[in-house]
PDB file of C-alpha atoms and ligand atoms in Angstrom:
ATOM      1  CA  MET C 217      -0.051   0.065  -0.228  1.00 45.00           C
ATOM      2  CA  SER C 218       1.082   3.328  -0.942  1.00 50.00           C
ATOM      3  CA  GLY C 219       1.817   5.934   1.976  1.00 64.00           C
ATOM      4  CA  VAL C 220       1.151   9.015  -0.710  1.00 75.00           C
ATOM      5  CA  ARG C 221      -2.192  10.698  -0.040  1.00 83.00           C
ATOM      6  CA  LYS C 222      -3.476  12.144  -2.651  1.00 92.00           C
ATOM      7  CA  PRO C 223      -3.805  16.412  -2.749  1.00 95.00           C
ATOM      8  CA  LEU C 224      -6.596  18.021  -0.551  1.00 98.00           C
ATOM      9  CA  ARG C 225      -9.179  19.079  -3.248  1.00 98.00           C
ATOM     10  CA  ILE C 226      -9.997  22.751  -1.892  1.00 98.00           C
ATOM     11  CA  GLY C 227     -12.611  25.335  -2.819  1.00 98.00           C
ATOM     12  CA  VAL C 228     -11.997  29.071  -2.001  1.00 98.00           C
ATOM     13  CA  LEU C 229     -14.384  31.558  -1.690  1.00 98.00           C
ATOM     14  CA  ALA C 230     -12.759  35.136  -2.072  1.00 98.00           C
ATOM     15  CA  SER C 231     -14.273  38.471  -2.132  1.00 98.00           C
ATOM     16  CA  GLY C 232     -11.869  40.836  -2.482  1.00 96.00           C
ATOM     17  CA  THR C 233      -7.722  41.450  -3.555  1.00 97.00           C
ATOM     18  CA  GLY C 234      -6.787  37.708  -3.132  1.00 98.00           C
ATOM     19  CA  THR C 235      -3.754  38.139  -1.534  1.00 98.00           C
ATOM     20  CA  ASN C 236      -4.361  34.954   0.425  1.00 98.00           C
ATOM     21  CA  LEU C 237      -5.511  32.872  -2.783  1.00 98.00           C
ATOM     22  CA  GLN C 238      -2.212  33.808  -4.173  1.00 98.00           C
ATOM     23  CA  ALA C 239      -0.135  32.796  -0.850  1.00 98.00           C
ATOM     24  CA  LEU C 240      -2.306  28.904  -1.412  1.00 98.00           C
ATOM     25  CA  LEU C 241      -1.336  28.966  -5.169  1.00 98.00           C
ATOM     26  CA  ASP C 242       2.022  29.971  -4.336  1.00 98.00           C
ATOM     27  CA  THR C 243       3.041  27.042  -1.971  1.00 97.00           C
ATOM     28  CA  VAL C 244       0.664  24.416  -1.655  1.00 95.00           C
ATOM     29  CA  GLN C 245      -0.589  24.256  -4.707  1.00 92.00           C
ATOM     30  CA  GLY C 246      -0.203  20.928  -6.772  1.00 92.00           C
ATOM     31  CA  GLU C 247       2.006  19.648  -3.657  1.00 87.00           C
ATOM     32  CA  GLU C 248      -0.099  18.970  -0.704  1.00 93.00           C
ATOM     33  CA  ALA C 249      -3.206  20.597  -1.983  1.00 97.00           C
ATOM     34  CA  LEU C 250      -5.056  21.309  -5.404  1.00 98.00           C
ATOM     35  CA  VAL C 251      -7.142  24.446  -5.517  1.00 98.00           C
ATOM     36  CA  VAL C 252      -9.695  22.934  -7.674  1.00 98.00           C
ATOM     37  CA  GLY C 253     -12.136  26.049  -7.562  1.00 98.00           C
ATOM     38  CA  VAL C 254     -12.708  29.788  -6.765  1.00 98.00           C
ATOM     39  CA  ALA C 255     -16.256  31.283  -6.040  1.00 98.00           C
ATOM     40  CA  THR C 256     -17.088  34.726  -5.344  1.00 98.00           C
ATOM     41  CA  ASP C 257     -19.726  37.252  -4.284  1.00 98.00           C
ATOM     42  CA  ARG C 258     -18.087  39.542  -6.258  1.00 97.00           C
ATOM     43  CA  PRO C 259     -17.889  40.149 -10.205  1.00 97.00           C
ATOM     44  CA  ASP C 260     -15.146  42.822  -9.978  1.00 97.00           C
ATOM     45  CA  ALA C 261     -12.792  40.465  -7.343  1.00 98.00           C
ATOM     46  CA  VAL C 262      -9.299  40.639  -8.296  1.00 98.00           C
ATOM     47  CA  ALA C 263      -9.270  37.142  -6.850  1.00 98.00           C
ATOM     48  CA  LEU C 264     -10.841  35.990  -9.828  1.00 98.00           C
ATOM     49  CA  ASP C 265      -8.056  36.975 -12.076  1.00 98.00           C
ATOM     50  CA  ARG C 266      -5.519  35.571  -9.911  1.00 98.00           C
ATOM     51  CA  ALA C 267      -7.349  32.295 -10.101  1.00 98.00           C
ATOM     52  CA  LYS C 268      -7.878  32.469 -13.852  1.00 98.00           C
ATOM     53  CA  ALA C 269      -4.216  33.180 -14.054  1.00 98.00           C
ATOM     54  CA  ALA C 270      -3.380  30.005 -12.556  1.00 98.00           C
ATOM     55  CA  GLY C 271      -5.687  27.948 -14.582  1.00 98.00           C
ATOM     56  CA  VAL C 272      -8.323  27.655 -11.901  1.00 98.00           C
ATOM     57  CA  GLU C 273     -12.112  27.506 -12.585  1.00 98.00           C
ATOM     58  CA  THR C 274     -14.006  30.197 -10.981  1.00 98.00           C
ATOM     59  CA  ALA C 275     -17.888  30.905 -10.804  1.00 98.00           C
ATOM     60  CA  VAL C 276     -19.637  34.249  -9.514  1.00 98.00           C
ATOM     61  CA  PHE C 277     -22.392  34.080  -7.223  1.00 98.00           C
ATOM     62  CA  PRO C 278     -23.975  37.769  -6.881  1.00 97.00           C
ATOM     63  CA  LEU C 279     -26.734  37.918  -4.283  1.00 97.00           C
ATOM     64  CA  ALA C 280     -28.913  39.566  -6.904  1.00 97.00           C
ATOM     65  CA  GLU C 281     -29.168  36.814  -8.787  1.00 97.00           C
ATOM     66  CA  PHE C 282     -30.777  34.146  -6.452  1.00 98.00           C
ATOM     67  CA  SER C 283     -34.023  34.892  -3.994  1.00 98.00           C
ATOM     68  CA  ASP C 284     -32.093  35.043  -0.785  1.00 97.00           C
ATOM     69  CA  ARG C 285     -28.583  33.951   0.857  1.00 97.00           C
ATOM     70  CA  GLY C 286     -29.416  30.442   1.376  1.00 97.00           C
ATOM     71  CA  ALA C 287     -30.318  29.837  -2.523  1.00 98.00           C
ATOM     72  CA  ARG C 288     -27.731  31.686  -3.655  1.00 98.00           C
ATOM     73  CA  ASP C 289     -25.529  29.840  -0.605  1.00 98.00           C
ATOM     74  CA  THR C 290     -27.058  26.695  -1.833  1.00 98.00           C
ATOM     75  CA  ALA C 291     -25.791  26.937  -5.176  1.00 98.00           C
ATOM     76  CA  ILE C 292     -22.025  27.720  -4.454  1.00 98.00           C
ATOM     77  CA  ALA C 293     -22.487  24.627  -2.426  1.00 98.00           C
ATOM     78  CA  GLN C 294     -23.329  22.626  -5.218  1.00 98.00           C
ATOM     79  CA  TRP C 295     -21.266  24.277  -7.736  1.00 98.00           C
ATOM     80  CA  LEU C 296     -18.028  23.337  -4.806  1.00 98.00           C
ATOM     81  CA  ALA C 297     -19.454  19.556  -4.309  1.00 98.00           C
ATOM     82  CA  GLU C 298     -19.554  19.066  -8.043  1.00 98.00           C
ATOM     83  CA  ARG C 299     -15.777  19.444  -7.949  1.00 98.00           C
ATOM     84  CA  ASP C 300     -15.261  17.251  -5.217  1.00 98.00           C
ATOM     85  CA  VAL C 301     -14.241  19.719  -2.793  1.00 98.00           C
ATOM     86  CA  GLN C 302     -12.751  18.502   0.335  1.00 98.00           C
ATOM     87  CA  LEU C 303     -11.947  21.319   2.568  1.00 98.00           C
ATOM     88  CA  VAL C 304     -13.517  24.983   1.610  1.00 98.00           C
ATOM     89  CA  VAL C 305     -11.125  28.091   2.748  1.00 98.00           C
ATOM     90  CA  LEU C 306     -12.537  31.542   2.932  1.00 98.00           C
ATOM     91  CA  ALA C 307      -9.467  34.336   1.848  1.00 98.00           C
ATOM     92  CA  GLY C 308     -11.517  37.452   2.485  1.00 97.00           C
ATOM     93  CA  TYR C 309     -15.064  36.341   1.674  1.00 98.00           C
ATOM     94  CA  MET C 310     -17.209  39.152   2.682  1.00 95.00           C
ATOM     95  CA  ALA C 311     -20.468  37.449   3.303  1.00 95.00           C
ATOM     96  CA  LEU C 312     -21.913  35.253   5.811  1.00 95.00           C
ATOM     97  CA  LEU C 313     -22.067  31.858   5.161  1.00 97.00           C
ATOM     98  CA  THR C 314     -25.746  30.419   5.990  1.00 97.00           C
ATOM     99  CA  SER C 315     -26.664  27.176   7.093  1.00 97.00           C
ATOM    100  CA  PRO C 316     -27.237  25.449   3.837  1.00 96.00           C
ATOM    101  CA  PHE C 317     -23.437  25.796   2.900  1.00 98.00           C
ATOM    102  CA  LEU C 318     -21.938  25.110   6.111  1.00 98.00           C
ATOM    103  CA  GLN C 319     -23.752  21.630   6.655  1.00 97.00           C
ATOM    104  CA  ARG C 320     -22.744  20.499   3.691  1.00 98.00           C
ATOM    105  CA  PHE C 321     -19.553  20.982   4.719  1.00 98.00           C
ATOM    106  CA  PRO C 322     -19.210  19.906   8.131  1.00 97.00           C
ATOM    107  CA  GLY C 323     -15.882  20.697   9.600  1.00 96.00           C
ATOM    108  CA  ALA C 324     -14.467  21.311   6.676  1.00 98.00           C
ATOM    109  CA  VAL C 325     -14.541  24.754   5.955  1.00 98.00           C
ATOM    110  CA  VAL C 326     -11.519  27.321   7.715  1.00 98.00           C
ATOM    111  CA  ASN C 327     -11.106  31.135   7.420  1.00 98.00           C
ATOM    112  CA  VAL C 328      -8.411  33.646   8.062  1.00 98.00           C
ATOM    113  CA  HIS C 329      -8.918  36.243  10.298  1.00 98.00           C
ATOM    114  CA  PRO C 330      -6.749  39.723  11.185  1.00 98.00           C
ATOM    115  CA  SER C 331      -7.166  39.283  15.098  1.00 98.00           C
ATOM    116  CA  LEU C 332      -6.471  36.911  17.626  1.00 98.00           C
ATOM    117  CA  LEU C 333      -9.678  35.321  17.916  1.00 98.00           C
ATOM    118  CA  PRO C 334     -12.043  35.738  20.285  1.00 98.00           C
ATOM    119  CA  ALA C 335     -10.721  39.506  19.927  1.00 98.00           C
ATOM    120  CA  PHE C 336     -12.508  41.633  17.137  1.00 98.00           C
ATOM    121  CA  PRO C 337     -14.555  39.263  15.338  1.00 98.00           C
ATOM    122  CA  GLY C 338     -16.547  40.532  12.551  1.00 97.00           C
ATOM    123  CA  VAL C 339     -15.740  43.217  10.048  1.00 97.00           C
ATOM    124  CA  ARG C 340     -12.906  45.625  10.432  1.00 98.00           C
ATOM    125  CA  ALA C 341     -11.025  43.581  12.809  1.00 98.00           C
ATOM    126  CA  ILE C 342      -7.933  46.341  12.556  1.00 98.00           C
ATOM    127  CA  GLU C 343      -9.697  48.977  13.439  1.00 98.00           C
ATOM    128  CA  GLN C 344     -11.855  47.536  16.398  1.00 98.00           C
ATOM    129  CA  ALA C 345      -7.931  46.418  17.628  1.00 98.00           C
ATOM    130  CA  LEU C 346      -6.958  49.746  17.727  1.00 98.00           C
ATOM    131  CA  ALA C 347      -9.577  51.569  19.045  1.00 98.00           C
ATOM    132  CA  TYR C 348      -9.321  49.357  21.725  1.00 98.00           C
ATOM    133  CA  GLY C 349      -5.407  50.572  22.101  1.00 98.00           C
ATOM    134  CA  VAL C 350      -4.143  46.670  22.309  1.00 98.00           C
ATOM    135  CA  LYS C 351      -0.199  46.355  22.131  1.00 98.00           C
ATOM    136  CA  VAL C 352      -0.633  42.610  20.328  1.00 98.00           C
ATOM    137  CA  PHE C 353      -2.429  42.002  17.045  1.00 98.00           C
ATOM    138  CA  GLY C 354      -2.316  38.628  15.222  1.00 98.00           C
ATOM    139  CA  VAL C 355      -3.766  36.475  12.503  1.00 99.00           C
ATOM    140  CA  THR C 356      -6.329  33.496  13.509  1.00 99.00           C
ATOM    141  CA  VAL C 357      -7.098  30.343  10.913  1.00 99.00           C
ATOM    142  CA  HIS C 358      -9.943  28.927  12.589  1.00 98.00           C
ATOM    143  CA  PHE C 359     -13.088  26.528  11.641  1.00 98.00           C
ATOM    144  CA  VAL C 360     -16.497  27.571  10.600  1.00 98.00           C
ATOM    145  CA  GLU C 361     -19.268  26.056  11.892  1.00 97.00           C
ATOM    146  CA  ASP C 362     -23.097  26.216  12.057  1.00 97.00           C
ATOM    147  CA  ASP C 363     -23.193  28.097  15.493  1.00 96.00           C
ATOM    148  CA  GLY C 364     -24.792  31.351  14.309  1.00 95.00           C
ATOM    149  CA  GLY C 365     -21.883  33.362  15.523  1.00 96.00           C
ATOM    150  CA  VAL C 366     -19.316  35.579  13.314  1.00 97.00           C
ATOM    151  CA  ASP C 367     -15.903  33.908  13.534  1.00 98.00           C
ATOM    152  CA  THR C 368     -16.679  31.640  16.461  1.00 98.00           C
ATOM    153  CA  GLY C 369     -15.519  28.531  14.963  1.00 98.00           C
ATOM    154  CA  PRO C 370     -12.660  26.100  16.892  1.00 98.00           C
ATOM    155  CA  VAL C 371      -9.053  28.116  16.542  1.00 98.00           C
ATOM    156  CA  LEU C 372      -6.968  26.058  14.070  1.00 98.00           C
ATOM    157  CA  LEU C 373      -3.825  28.551  14.208  1.00 98.00           C
ATOM    158  CA  GLN C 374      -2.937  31.473  15.558  1.00 98.00           C
ATOM    159  CA  ARG C 375       0.074  33.879  15.242  1.00 98.00           C
ATOM    160  CA  ALA C 376       0.645  37.211  17.587  1.00 98.00           C
ATOM    161  CA  VAL C 377       2.883  40.359  16.655  1.00 98.00           C
ATOM    162  CA  GLU C 378       3.932  42.540  18.986  1.00 98.00           C
ATOM    163  CA  LEU C 379       3.196  46.387  17.162  1.00 98.00           C
ATOM    164  CA  PRO C 380       3.167  48.355  20.640  1.00 97.00           C
ATOM    165  CA  GLY C 381       3.435  51.605  18.544  1.00 97.00           C
ATOM    166  CA  ALA C 382       0.525  51.259  15.710  1.00 97.00           C
ATOM    167  CA  ASP C 383      -2.053  53.616  15.339  1.00 97.00           C
ATOM    168  CA  ASP C 384      -2.599  53.016  11.430  1.00 98.00           C
ATOM    169  CA  PRO C 385      -4.645  50.080  10.224  1.00 98.00           C
ATOM    170  CA  VAL C 386      -3.136  50.223   6.845  1.00 98.00           C
ATOM    171  CA  GLU C 387       0.108  49.885   8.279  1.00 98.00           C
ATOM    172  CA  VAL C 388      -1.055  46.955  10.815  1.00 98.00           C
ATOM    173  CA  HIS C 389      -2.307  44.981   7.838  1.00 98.00           C
ATOM    174  CA  GLU C 390       0.777  45.475   6.191  1.00 98.00           C
ATOM    175  CA  GLN C 391       2.615  43.788   9.043  1.00 98.00           C
ATOM    176  CA  LEU C 392      -0.256  41.301   9.676  1.00 98.00           C
ATOM    177  CA  ARG C 393      -0.352  40.042   5.736  1.00 98.00           C
ATOM    178  CA  PRO C 394       2.846  38.386   5.924  1.00 98.00           C
ATOM    179  CA  ILE C 395       1.477  36.388   8.787  1.00 98.00           C
ATOM    180  CA  GLU C 396      -1.679  35.532   6.621  1.00 98.00           C
ATOM    181  CA  HIS C 397       0.114  34.095   4.037  1.00 98.00           C
ATOM    182  CA  ALA C 398       2.372  32.101   6.254  1.00 98.00           C
ATOM    183  CA  LEU C 399      -0.639  30.949   8.563  1.00 98.00           C
ATOM    184  CA  LEU C 400      -3.145  30.068   5.762  1.00 98.00           C
ATOM    185  CA  PRO C 401      -1.793  27.937   3.841  1.00 98.00           C
ATOM    186  CA  GLU C 402       0.033  26.410   6.999  1.00 98.00           C
ATOM    187  CA  ALA C 403      -2.978  25.443   8.019  1.00 98.00           C
ATOM    188  CA  VAL C 404      -4.038  23.742   4.608  1.00 98.00           C
ATOM    189  CA  ARG C 405      -1.021  21.768   4.667  1.00 97.00           C
ATOM    190  CA  LEU C 406      -1.612  20.153   7.809  1.00 98.00           C
ATOM    191  CA  VAL C 407      -5.453  19.326   7.220  1.00 98.00           C
ATOM    192  CA  ALA C 408      -4.049  17.716   4.002  1.00 97.00           C
ATOM    193  CA  ARG C 409      -2.103  15.509   5.877  1.00 96.00           C
ATOM    194  CA  GLY C 410      -4.347  14.118   8.161  1.00 97.00           C
ATOM    195  CA  ALA C 411      -2.923  16.309  11.562  1.00 98.00           C
ATOM    196  CA  VAL C 412      -5.868  18.217  12.650  1.00 98.00           C
ATOM    197  CA  SER C 413      -8.448  16.706  14.795  1.00 98.00           C
ATOM    198  CA  ARG C 414     -10.475  17.383  17.694  1.00 97.00           C
ATOM    199  CA  ASP C 415     -10.145  16.781  21.387  1.00 98.00           C
ATOM    200  CA  PRO C 416     -12.921  14.396  22.198  1.00 97.00           C
ATOM    201  CA  HIS C 417     -13.127  15.702  25.929  1.00 98.00           C
ATOM    202  CA  ASN C 418     -13.356  19.221  24.077  1.00 97.00           C
ATOM    203  CA  PRO C 419     -14.474  19.317  20.457  1.00 93.00           C
ATOM    204  CA  ARG C 420     -13.617  23.473  20.766  1.00 97.00           C
ATOM    205  CA  ARG C 421     -10.123  22.350  21.081  1.00 98.00           C
ATOM    206  CA  VAL C 422      -8.312  21.427  17.818  1.00 98.00           C
ATOM    207  CA  VAL C 423      -5.323  19.046  18.704  1.00 98.00           C
ATOM    208  CA  ILE C 424      -2.508  19.048  15.775  1.00 98.00           C
ATOM    209  CA  ALA C 425      -0.539  16.302  15.584  1.00 97.00           C
ATOM    210  CA  GLY C 426       3.361  16.065  15.325  1.00 80.00           C
TER     211      GLY C 426
HETATM  212  C1  LIG U 790      -7.455  39.308   4.810  1.00 61.60           C
HETATM  213  O1  LIG U 790      -7.000  40.598   5.724  1.00 61.60           O
HETATM  214  C2  LIG U 790      -8.226  38.066   5.835  1.00 61.60           C
HETATM  215  O2  LIG U 790      -7.635  38.164   6.990  1.00 61.60           O
HETATM  216  C3  LIG U 790      -9.781  39.179   5.795  1.00 61.60           C
HETATM  217  O3  LIG U 790     -10.006  39.818   4.412  1.00 61.60           O
HETATM  218  C4  LIG U 790      -8.094  39.777   4.082  1.00 61.60           C
HETATM  219  C5  LIG U 790      -8.170  39.059   2.792  1.00 61.60           C
HETATM  220  O4  LIG U 790      -7.031  39.809   2.068  1.00 61.60           O
HETATM  221  N1  LIG U 790     -10.536  38.285   6.301  1.00 61.60           N
HETATM  222  P1  LIG U 790      -6.810  39.275   0.664  1.00 61.60           P
HETATM  223  O5  LIG U 790      -8.273  39.464  -0.403  1.00 61.60           O
HETATM  224  O6  LIG U 790      -6.707  37.598   0.951  1.00 61.60           O
HETATM  225  O7  LIG U 790      -5.741  40.182   0.006  1.00 61.60           O
END
């Protein structure tokens, strides 16, 4: 029996510039993982250009074309399922996912967020952190579950950075970007290697083997 794993099939959802998508395409693509589709809610997302340049299939799901968010999410989930996606990566996807989507991919959706959760969930996380006056910033990669919350799923990876003099959200984001671009591929690698499980005594605690 061969010990070689097949690459993990990944679907990425992105709404914006797609630098996190690019980080995946530049690192794990064709190695541990295969980004097989990139979907967006925004026809103007630069992430689409990055996907096309890498030869990855794309699809656009504007809310206006569906009766409601649930119908849109069902269509996205179907599109990903048709491509045998095993892990969905939210890389700057700005719409909240509804139950029809999350129940289709239980335990198989991850998100990258620019704060040390549970501090500063939701939009404008860096602005929230600056307004609070924190000295330590960071990035979280977490699972997304059908729990009704925003950025509330179990933490997979976190990394902090001390920025005691920070006062500008753009500068903080510049400091956090390289961390995001390292942490998200690392999370994908760990899932692809089968190194990620849950503590049976505390399912919120994500256990990483090795
Ligand atoms: C990142 O900062 C990510 O943490 C947040 O949205 C941003 C997306 O950036 N969820 P990009 O589109 O990957 O460049």
